[in-house]
């Protein structure tokens, strides 16, 4: 469903003004009654629109939708491509490549990403990093962390692991052992299972359509 | 003012309010302290590395802020409500119980944050250690406690109005707002692996709660404060309050859209969020007009100068911090690059201080006047001006430093570097960024000093100074 923002905006403002004027006929615009009506009307109308848009938005961001991929996306190759018509980058989901050497079923993928999210919250990642741009700013944004060139160019070599996911999992378990910057991530005691799950979460998150944020990540052509 | 008790007498609810204020001020100190630790870790990342990490300091910094502002708001309402409704607050024992419970819960949560810090990736951690979602890190058990305390608070306001058989416009707005305050907090009490869904409702707490319901709550508090401080007629104050609610909710509810640009939500939020959040400063401009007009009409004549100054600082601080600094980065075209940089931190610091800290300090000065020397024609001290000026310089200095650092990030990390790990590091090592962090710390220390001056002033103002005593003599 396509909802036009201009129509919604004009409609909301128009309805608020008209309804307020109609309810307040007979009183001047400087009287308390006028503004009491305006307060009630604007709160109700805006809340109503928010509820309606929330229902629509939640449908569009349900896992497995066009914007937020299913958890099984961790089995696929993920990339970014410039959409020149829309002037923004969109995630591209490629062929099946597996993850940690296997293809995960729907249930397994859900369990893994779920564990990753729990791990992320339990280690309070958001009080240093940002996710989709939200959080603290002491460490890099993680929106597209899975696609960061540094895993291949630096971390793989440091950890001596064969694949990106193994290198990431190893690094997450011992960030203090592999310094990459004057500001190091502390060792938060991640188990191997937690580290793998966290990598799965990051991979899944990197495939979310974020309306082009961050712009031209890693210089997308 | 007319409903005040005989001079020197306080309602039980007002005595309780003082407890709220002093605990709030103590937590304000904790906020500044953990903020300074976190700021220092930007300069020396090895400081307390592995022992008290940045994430823990920052969590304590922002959580102390939320709790102390909430305590300040509740104290302010308990202070004014009996005067507003002309009777003692109903359920004062319940209010005391809620206060003690809240303090105990906060104490436990802080100890866990400091001593345990984090746990394994499972539901136990989310229930008993931390939920790890910036601003709403409180473990789930504490969430229920916070909602329970809010419900008790709401009950007390409603029951008092019913018993008094009097609902003023201010009280009506307050009740309406407190329902939203307790309700919206619950939007943050859920777990989902879907990060888009998670952040969708996270913003109901972080935006709708803080930017809408808190703004209206503080509007009601300032309305009551102005009536007592300047004797502004109720009709005028209430008209302004209604206007403010109309504009705050009218723009702020869909202004929520400016947080829905990049979290996976549909594209219409770009337009809606951009438009409505661009309107969000309007109610704040209205408030500045209101405050300046009122103070001008009364030729700044008030019995309580410090309170008046903090009230005017509230109007300007809210407009500049929330309005101007917010507007700077609210349009999607800019926000695409400025999102998640120190610019957001600069806006946050100015806005929280300008909108909320100033309001609570206004009420605290008014309360101290009533408590200590209601007989004084002018409630004054030598120190309050120092505290006021130093604190305003401190917060502006910090925000300015973070603004420059944020612009550097916006350019170097986002626009040029393409937001990768390497681009992030490049921006963090850029001299403009690093200097910004140094000056942020310097002004942070400055702020700590001003906090101590303020605290000293609040402890001593109106207490038997020679000059004050002489002035009193004539009126005793």
XYZ file of C-alpha atoms in Angstrom:
697
model
C 0.000 0.000 0.000
C 1.338 3.428 -0.923
C 0.557 6.264 1.446
C 1.268 9.769 0.185
C 2.892 11.897 2.846
C 1.758 15.202 1.354
C -1.896 14.169 1.272
C -1.610 12.847 4.828
C 0.027 16.069 6.056
C -2.430 18.412 4.392
C -5.365 16.252 5.437
C -4.232 16.154 9.069
C -3.687 19.899 9.317
C -6.900 20.723 7.439
C -8.997 18.398 9.592
C -7.467 19.828 12.767
C -8.152 23.437 11.798
C -11.661 22.862 10.481
C -12.769 20.717 13.397
C -11.322 23.166 15.912
C -13.061 26.132 14.256
C -16.340 24.267 14.040
C -16.240 23.154 17.679
C -15.223 26.623 18.842
C -17.738 28.665 16.896
C -18.939 31.509 19.016
C -15.675 32.078 20.847
C -12.777 34.286 19.828
C -9.403 32.830 19.022
C -7.873 34.308 22.178
C -10.278 32.584 24.514
C -9.223 29.529 26.537
C -12.117 27.527 25.076
C -10.753 27.865 21.527
C -7.340 26.518 22.458
C -8.739 23.822 24.693
C -10.638 22.542 21.688
C -7.540 22.880 19.515
C -5.509 20.867 22.031
C -8.041 18.051 22.217
C -8.675 17.959 18.469
C -5.023 18.010 17.424
C -4.079 15.334 19.965
C -6.878 13.043 18.832
C -6.347 13.507 15.101
C -2.584 13.074 15.251
C -2.883 10.043 17.516
C -5.418 8.541 15.145
C -3.092 9.000 12.177
C -0.177 7.593 14.151
C -2.156 4.479 15.028
C -3.186 3.997 11.384
C 0.359 4.476 10.086
C 1.720 2.219 12.805
C -0.452 -0.646 11.632
C 0.735 -0.072 8.061
C 4.388 0.315 9.093
C 4.395 -2.798 11.259
C 3.127 -4.794 8.302
C 5.930 -3.440 6.161
C 8.694 -4.135 8.681
C 7.614 -7.616 9.681
C 10.516 -10.059 9.206
C 10.150 -11.664 5.789
C 8.709 -8.509 4.209
C 10.225 -6.564 1.337
C 11.985 -4.123 3.676
C 13.052 -6.442 6.481
C 14.223 -9.814 5.167
C 13.496 -13.201 6.702
C 16.112 -14.531 9.132
C 17.149 -17.163 6.589
C 18.834 -14.334 4.689
C 21.928 -15.262 6.716
C 22.377 -18.144 4.250
C 22.591 -15.767 1.302
C 25.196 -13.430 -0.112
C 24.352 -9.816 0.760
C 25.497 -6.718 -1.080
C 24.586 -3.078 -1.660
C 23.658 -1.458 -4.934
C 23.008 2.141 -5.903
C 19.478 2.760 -7.104
C 20.036 5.744 -9.381
C 16.373 6.499 -9.839
C 15.713 6.718 -6.122
C 19.208 8.048 -5.472
C 19.892 5.718 -2.612
C 21.595 2.431 -1.817
C 19.521 -0.709 -1.481
C 20.587 -4.096 -0.140
C 20.783 -6.857 -2.742
C 20.264 -10.446 -1.687
C 22.247 -12.893 -3.788
C 22.701 -16.623 -4.072
C 22.860 -19.144 -1.254
C 26.341 -19.323 0.238
C 25.662 -20.783 3.685
C 26.745 -19.461 7.014
C 29.452 -21.056 9.181
C 29.610 -23.817 6.610
C 25.957 -24.843 6.581
C 22.540 -23.788 5.407
C 20.289 -22.884 8.337
C 16.627 -23.850 8.344
C 13.961 -21.275 9.130
C 13.751 -22.327 12.791
C 17.511 -22.532 13.197
C 18.022 -19.120 11.617
C 15.374 -17.573 13.873
C 16.929 -19.149 16.967
C 20.368 -17.907 15.976
C 19.365 -14.308 15.191
C 17.225 -14.238 18.316
C 20.199 -15.346 20.413
C 22.253 -12.663 18.681
C 19.771 -9.950 19.625
C 19.669 -11.183 23.234
C 23.448 -11.125 23.327
C 23.503 -7.625 21.881
C 21.141 -6.390 24.584
C 22.809 -8.290 27.401
C 26.219 -6.742 26.531
C 24.698 -3.287 26.235
C 26.183 -2.745 22.752
C 23.988 0.320 22.195
C 25.775 2.298 24.895
C 28.887 2.449 22.685
C 27.723 1.554 19.164
C 24.788 2.732 17.090
C 22.323 0.352 15.409
C 20.583 1.865 12.394
C 22.159 5.091 13.623
C 20.658 4.952 17.136
C 22.678 4.499 20.275
C 25.908 5.974 21.580
C 28.756 7.286 19.471
C 31.828 5.818 21.165
C 32.227 3.104 18.536
C 31.270 2.602 14.864
C 27.748 2.297 13.513
C 26.752 -1.353 13.101
C 23.966 -0.970 10.512
C 26.101 -2.399 7.721
C 28.845 -3.911 9.897
C 28.630 -7.248 8.080
C 29.570 -5.499 4.824
C 32.518 -3.604 6.317
C 35.675 -4.108 4.238
C 37.834 -4.270 7.376
C 36.781 -7.835 8.200
C 38.333 -9.049 4.972
C 41.239 -6.639 4.764
C 42.402 -6.746 8.378
C 40.544 -8.997 10.807
C 40.775 -12.140 8.692
C 44.537 -11.784 8.602
C 44.824 -10.988 12.322
C 42.733 -13.946 13.433
C 43.988 -16.349 10.782
C 40.463 -17.544 10.030
C 39.364 -18.725 6.615
C 35.935 -17.056 6.384
C 34.569 -13.660 7.303
C 32.028 -15.081 9.765
C 34.692 -17.085 11.590
C 36.989 -14.073 11.749
C 34.180 -11.907 13.132
C 33.191 -14.490 15.743
C 36.799 -14.875 16.844
C 37.312 -11.112 17.023
C 34.100 -10.614 19.049
C 35.291 -13.122 21.637
C 38.682 -11.433 22.074
C 38.442 -7.818 20.925
C 41.135 -6.882 23.444
C 43.544 -9.305 21.789
C 43.237 -7.755 18.328
C 43.623 -4.004 18.715
C 42.400 -2.078 15.690
C 42.290 1.466 17.020
C 43.443 3.401 20.093
C 39.952 2.889 21.424
C 39.535 -0.869 21.925
C 36.384 -2.816 22.533
C 36.488 -4.449 25.966
C 36.311 -8.223 26.288
C 32.692 -8.830 27.287
C 33.091 -12.550 27.812
C 31.134 -13.734 24.781
C 30.902 -17.491 24.403
C 31.509 -18.983 20.977
C 27.794 -19.609 20.587
C 26.983 -16.001 21.507
C 29.617 -14.647 19.127
C 28.274 -16.713 16.221
C 24.741 -15.594 17.010
C 25.836 -11.976 17.125
C 27.475 -12.298 13.707
C 24.206 -13.764 12.402
C 22.279 -10.819 13.809
C 24.685 -8.360 12.176
C 24.460 -10.161 8.850
C 20.660 -10.149 8.981
C 20.589 -6.454 9.970
C 22.815 -5.512 7.033
C 20.081 -6.686 4.643
C 17.392 -4.320 6.004
C 16.257 -1.609 3.594
C 17.023 1.568 5.548
C 15.977 4.114 2.917
C 19.623 4.562 1.973
C 21.273 5.034 5.368
C 24.215 5.248 5.612
C 24.712 6.861 2.232
C 27.217 5.177 -0.119
C 28.467 2.781 2.552
C 32.049 1.812 1.788
C 31.790 3.820 -1.436
C 29.042 1.771 -3.112
C 29.301 2.299 -6.877
C -1.012 32.257 46.188
C -4.350 32.910 47.733
C -4.811 29.285 48.744
C -1.515 29.168 50.626
C -1.530 27.904 54.177
C -0.661 30.273 57.000
C 2.864 31.540 56.694
C 5.501 28.971 57.479
C 3.085 26.048 57.217
C 3.454 23.411 54.544
C 1.113 20.784 53.174
C 2.267 17.207 53.799
C 2.532 16.833 50.040
C 4.950 19.765 49.955
C 7.104 18.242 52.670
C 7.282 15.125 50.541
C 8.148 17.238 47.496
C 11.284 18.441 49.288
C 12.455 14.853 49.640
C 11.936 14.367 45.937
C 13.966 17.491 45.227
C 16.987 16.598 47.354
C 17.216 13.060 45.999
C 16.812 14.461 42.475
C 19.681 16.887 43.088
C 21.895 14.079 44.388
C 21.213 12.066 41.235
C 21.941 15.185 39.179
C 25.404 15.053 40.741
C 25.729 11.381 39.807
C 24.724 12.221 36.249
C 27.455 14.862 35.973
C 30.043 12.557 37.529
C 29.428 9.591 35.222
C 29.179 11.954 32.263
C 32.634 13.284 33.101
C 34.047 9.758 33.377
C 32.613 8.900 29.974
C 33.906 12.164 28.495
C 37.372 11.438 29.857
C 37.339 8.011 28.219
C 37.110 9.739 24.850
C 40.449 11.370 25.675
C 42.063 8.397 27.392
C 40.409 5.181 26.199
C 42.537 3.084 28.557
C 41.135 4.806 31.633
C 39.204 2.147 33.595
C 39.198 -0.026 30.454
C 37.741 -3.423 31.255
C 36.708 -2.308 34.758
C 34.208 0.455 34.308
C 33.754 0.650 30.561
C 32.355 3.575 28.625
C 29.092 1.708 28.134
C 28.521 1.451 31.874
C 29.421 5.075 32.592
C 27.191 6.251 29.820
C 24.320 4.050 30.936
C 24.598 5.503 34.433
C 24.914 9.024 32.978
C 21.666 8.871 31.002
C 19.694 6.770 33.482
C 20.581 9.059 36.379
C 19.296 11.908 34.237
C 15.963 10.248 33.465
C 15.347 9.316 37.076
C 16.323 12.669 38.540
C 14.204 14.600 36.070
C 11.244 12.322 36.812
C 11.761 12.821 40.540
C 12.003 16.561 39.943
C 8.741 16.580 37.969
C 6.929 14.538 40.602
C 8.305 16.763 43.345
C 7.139 19.842 41.432
C 3.637 18.467 41.024
C 3.454 17.442 44.687
C 4.616 20.963 45.528
C 2.013 22.855 43.511
C -0.943 20.479 43.496
C -2.317 21.236 46.981
C -2.147 24.961 46.226
C -3.716 24.436 42.817
C -6.598 22.379 44.177
C -6.844 24.030 47.577
C -6.436 20.890 49.637
C -3.987 18.295 50.846
C -3.072 15.597 48.338
C -5.071 12.414 48.890
C -3.093 9.241 49.557
C -0.058 10.935 50.977
C 1.013 7.686 52.646
C 0.817 5.918 49.328
C 2.944 8.682 47.813
C 5.538 8.243 50.556
C 5.521 4.498 50.007
C 6.006 4.992 46.251
C 8.882 7.367 46.925
C 10.707 4.972 49.243
C 10.125 2.046 46.868
C 11.388 4.032 43.921
C 14.539 5.088 45.735
C 15.206 1.516 46.894
C 14.677 0.200 43.360
C 16.967 2.846 41.874
C 19.610 1.945 44.455
C 19.456 -1.748 43.557
C 19.534 -1.036 39.819
C 22.564 1.249 40.188
C 24.433 -1.306 42.292
C 23.755 -3.994 39.691
C 24.865 -1.646 36.897
C 28.107 -0.923 38.742
C 28.941 -4.333 40.159
C 27.482 -6.768 37.616
C 27.382 -4.539 34.501
C 26.319 -7.206 31.988
C 25.234 -10.811 31.766
C 24.876 -13.743 29.387
C 22.708 -13.380 26.289
C 19.428 -14.627 27.676
C 16.166 -13.454 29.178
C 17.528 -13.535 32.734
C 19.879 -10.664 31.908
C 17.031 -8.632 30.434
C 14.859 -9.194 33.483
C 17.420 -8.677 36.206
C 20.568 -6.919 34.953
C 19.955 -4.684 31.960
C 17.735 -4.561 28.901
C 20.600 -2.975 26.999
C 18.412 -0.626 24.990
C 19.826 2.855 25.300
C 17.742 5.060 27.659
C 15.549 2.146 28.662
C 18.272 -0.077 30.058
C 16.354 -0.571 33.303
C 15.815 -4.307 33.826
C 12.257 -5.496 33.250
C 11.416 -5.841 36.942
C 12.260 -2.175 37.435
C 10.073 -1.230 34.439
C 7.062 -2.611 36.260
C 8.099 -0.632 39.319
C 8.339 2.592 37.314
C 4.881 2.091 35.821
C 3.446 1.267 39.264
C 4.930 4.460 40.703
C 3.498 6.459 37.772
C 0.071 4.925 38.333
C 0.160 5.789 42.035
C 1.177 9.317 41.069
C -1.673 9.578 38.565
C -4.114 8.175 41.127
C -3.062 10.798 43.663
C -3.597 13.653 41.225
C -7.006 12.371 40.091
C -8.214 11.439 43.577
C -7.170 14.818 44.940
C -9.048 16.657 42.199
C -12.141 14.521 42.799
C -12.003 15.081 46.535
C -11.463 18.810 46.072
C -14.365 18.818 43.588
C -12.302 21.168 41.530
C -10.553 20.510 38.262
C -8.630 23.472 36.957
C -7.440 23.588 33.364
C -3.881 22.967 34.484
C -4.933 19.958 36.554
C -6.935 18.572 33.630
C -3.958 18.831 31.274
C -1.786 17.245 33.927
C -4.062 14.237 34.341
C -4.450 13.746 30.605
C -0.671 13.870 30.283
C 0.042 11.491 33.163
C -2.141 8.828 31.555
C 0.008 9.098 28.430
C 3.143 9.137 30.577
C 2.363 5.829 32.280
C 0.956 4.267 29.110
C 3.732 5.146 26.693
C 6.443 3.809 28.965
C 4.912 0.375 28.514
C 5.590 0.551 24.765
C 9.233 -0.064 25.632
C 8.596 -3.167 27.724
C 8.815 -5.934 25.172
C 11.417 -8.062 23.493
C 11.649 -8.841 19.798
C 14.571 -10.049 17.682
C 13.325 -7.773 14.869
C 15.464 -4.674 15.336
C 13.214 -2.489 13.142
C 10.167 -3.390 15.197
C 12.200 -2.959 18.382
C 13.249 0.573 17.437
C 9.775 1.465 16.209
C 8.389 1.141 19.722
C 11.601 2.194 21.421
C 10.942 5.639 19.941
C 7.464 5.699 21.484
C 9.290 5.915 24.771
C 12.305 7.942 23.714
C 10.433 10.449 21.534
C 6.744 10.442 22.469
C 7.516 10.049 26.155
C 10.365 12.512 26.420
C 9.601 15.010 23.672
C 5.816 15.094 23.932
C 4.527 14.041 27.348
C 7.473 15.489 29.251
C 7.125 18.782 27.364
C 3.465 19.007 28.320
C 4.194 17.967 31.904
C 6.820 20.673 32.182
C 4.350 23.087 30.548
C 1.825 22.405 33.325
C 4.519 22.822 35.964
C 5.713 26.112 34.475
C 2.101 27.305 34.231
C 1.621 26.767 37.964
C 5.030 28.286 38.663
C 4.243 31.446 36.677
C 0.963 32.026 38.488
C 2.774 31.962 41.809
C 5.949 33.654 40.673
C 4.538 36.589 38.733
C 0.895 36.438 39.676
C -0.045 35.964 36.026
C -3.844 35.552 35.791
C -5.035 31.966 35.496
C -6.997 32.726 32.329
C -3.859 33.788 30.483
C -1.708 30.968 31.802
C -4.285 28.337 30.915
C -4.847 29.717 27.430
C -1.110 29.488 26.828
C -0.999 25.996 28.221
C -3.799 24.828 25.906
C -2.092 26.487 22.953
C 1.121 24.752 23.881
C -0.539 21.360 24.180
C -2.253 21.882 20.817
C 1.062 22.704 19.189
C 3.230 20.173 21.040
C 0.908 17.260 20.348
C -0.135 18.628 16.960
C 3.452 18.693 15.746
C 5.211 16.247 18.053
C 3.093 13.128 17.623
C 3.781 12.839 13.890
C 7.141 14.587 14.394
C 8.023 11.152 15.738
C 8.541 10.416 12.038
C 11.977 12.055 12.106
C 13.166 8.964 13.972
C 11.627 6.673 11.373
C 13.803 7.751 8.461
C 16.410 4.989 8.630
C 15.216 2.100 10.777
C 13.598 0.080 7.994
C 10.224 1.848 8.075
C 8.363 2.932 4.888
C 9.378 5.982 2.888
C 6.378 8.145 3.768
C 7.985 8.776 7.140
C 10.695 10.817 5.410
C 8.135 13.380 4.312
C 5.883 13.254 7.368
C 8.756 13.255 9.835
C 10.574 16.045 8.030
C 7.497 18.251 7.825
C 6.090 17.813 11.324
C 9.413 17.947 13.078
C 10.190 21.191 11.253
C 7.034 22.544 12.937
C 8.094 21.272 16.344
C 9.995 24.464 17.323
C 6.808 26.566 16.968
C 5.406 25.815 20.437
C 8.833 26.567 21.844
C 8.928 29.982 20.167
C 5.464 30.599 21.571
C 6.765 29.872 25.031
C 9.640 32.325 24.694
C 7.192 35.027 23.610
C 5.023 34.175 26.573
C 7.840 34.268 29.121
C 9.348 37.499 27.852
C 5.944 39.136 27.670
C 5.024 38.071 31.190
C 8.303 39.105 32.706
C 8.101 42.419 30.856
C 4.557 43.145 31.981
C 5.680 42.603 35.531
C 8.882 44.579 34.986
C 10.750 41.545 36.284
C 9.326 42.384 39.710
C 9.152 39.202 41.676
C 9.855 38.076 45.182
C 12.034 35.291 43.883
C 14.710 36.406 41.454
C 16.553 33.098 41.068
C 13.315 31.315 40.206
C 12.408 33.980 37.647
C 15.821 33.733 36.011
C 15.605 29.954 35.773
C 12.062 30.279 34.368
C 13.279 32.588 31.615
C 16.254 30.307 31.017
C 13.691 27.516 30.602
C 11.874 29.329 27.813
C 15.058 30.213 25.935
C 16.838 26.949 26.703
C 13.912 24.911 25.462
C 13.711 26.936 22.271
C 17.446 26.896 21.530
C 18.232 23.363 22.694
C 15.170 21.487 21.546
C 14.068 23.884 18.806
C 17.152 25.274 17.069
C 19.601 22.419 17.666
C 16.882 19.905 16.871
C 15.814 21.691 13.698
C 19.422 21.844 12.469
C 19.424 18.114 11.819
C 15.787 17.194 11.525
C 15.317 17.293 7.736
C 16.029 13.935 6.102
C 18.411 15.469 3.555
C 20.695 16.596 6.382
C 19.901 13.833 8.806
C 21.126 11.179 6.360
C 24.643 12.399 7.187
C 24.275 13.885 10.666
C 22.327 10.980 12.178
C 24.192 9.155 14.908
C 26.970 11.718 15.327
C 28.002 14.049 18.139
C 25.502 16.567 16.716
C 22.755 14.467 18.246
C 24.642 14.514 21.542
C 24.956 18.312 21.379
C 21.208 18.625 20.780
C 20.466 16.210 23.605
C 22.581 18.062 26.135
C 21.152 21.497 25.315
C 17.581 20.298 25.053
C 17.429 18.308 28.284
C 19.082 21.124 30.191
C 17.070 23.898 28.573
C 13.690 22.239 28.768
C 13.773 20.245 31.978
C 16.680 21.033 34.311
C 15.840 24.741 34.307
C 12.166 24.069 35.050
C 12.933 21.899 38.044
C 15.423 24.431 39.408
C 12.733 27.127 39.089
C 10.399 25.131 41.291
C 13.117 24.190 43.778
C 13.977 27.867 44.329
C 10.298 28.670 44.793
C 9.907 25.831 47.266
C 12.948 26.873 49.277
C 11.565 30.391 49.537
C 8.351 29.050 51.006
C 10.134 26.645 53.310
C 12.897 28.840 54.624
C 11.774 32.460 54.580
C 8.190 32.979 53.384
C 8.395 36.293 55.222
C 11.191 37.621 53.008
C 10.077 40.275 50.537
C 12.970 39.261 48.291
C 14.438 35.806 48.236
C 18.030 36.322 47.259
C 21.619 35.260 47.767
C 25.007 36.274 46.445
C 25.737 32.891 44.981
C 22.728 32.056 42.818
C 23.809 34.338 39.984
C 27.170 32.605 39.880
C 25.560 29.191 39.756
C 23.196 30.378 37.025
C 25.829 31.982 34.803
C 28.434 29.234 35.246
C 25.933 26.504 34.531
C 24.634 28.154 31.378
C 28.201 28.705 30.140
C 29.078 25.109 31.013
C 26.227 23.569 29.058
C 26.658 25.860 26.068
C 30.399 25.179 26.015
C 29.859 21.432 26.037
C 27.216 21.614 23.342
C 29.309 23.902 21.142
C 32.277 21.541 21.400
C 30.112 18.558 20.505
C 28.539 20.477 17.626
C 31.962 21.032 16.051
C 32.938 17.404 16.628
C 29.597 16.381 15.137
C 30.138 18.441 11.990
C 33.515 16.766 11.583
C 31.890 13.345 11.834
C 29.156 14.381 9.438
C 31.734 15.404 6.839
C 34.650 13.038 7.343
C 32.891 9.873 8.439
C 29.532 10.105 6.707
C 29.751 12.276 3.604
C 33.315 11.527 2.494
C 34.238 8.249 4.139
C 31.067 6.265 3.537
C 30.454 5.423 7.224
C 32.726 2.387 7.485
C 34.788 1.331 10.481
C 37.828 3.034 8.917
C 35.829 6.199 8.150
C 34.647 6.264 11.747
C 38.236 6.049 12.992
C 39.378 8.747 10.575
C 36.750 11.123 11.915
C 37.524 10.273 15.545
C 41.190 11.095 14.975
C 40.522 14.303 13.082
C 41.908 17.291 15.006
C 38.563 19.102 14.904
C 36.918 16.112 16.499
C 39.643 15.598 19.066
C 39.712 19.250 20.044
C 35.956 19.128 20.374
C 36.246 16.249 22.831
C 38.912 18.089 24.842
C 36.719 21.173 25.133
C 33.704 19.075 25.949
C 35.622 17.675 28.902
C 36.879 21.106 29.969
C 33.345 22.507 29.958
C 32.200 19.343 31.683
C 34.530 20.120 34.572
C 33.212 23.666 34.450
C 29.699 22.263 34.706
C 30.650 20.141 37.705
C 31.959 23.255 39.450
C 28.754 25.140 38.647
C 26.753 22.184 39.979
C 28.640 22.399 43.270
C 28.050 26.160 43.454
C 24.368 25.585 42.754
C 24.135 22.895 45.391
C 25.844 25.109 47.953
C 23.479 27.932 47.102
C 20.443 25.686 47.439
C 21.649 24.470 50.821
C 22.383 27.923 52.176
C 20.015 30.379 50.465
C 17.645 32.070 52.860
C 19.485 30.728 55.875
C 20.392 33.445 58.345
C 22.766 35.650 56.379
C 23.409 38.989 58.036
C 22.122 40.952 55.058
C 18.997 38.895 54.795
C 18.347 39.069 58.505
C 18.438 42.864 58.394
C 15.926 43.030 55.572
C 13.672 40.634 57.404
C 13.744 42.762 60.533
C 11.466 45.330 58.969
C 8.859 42.762 58.088
C 8.856 40.496 61.115
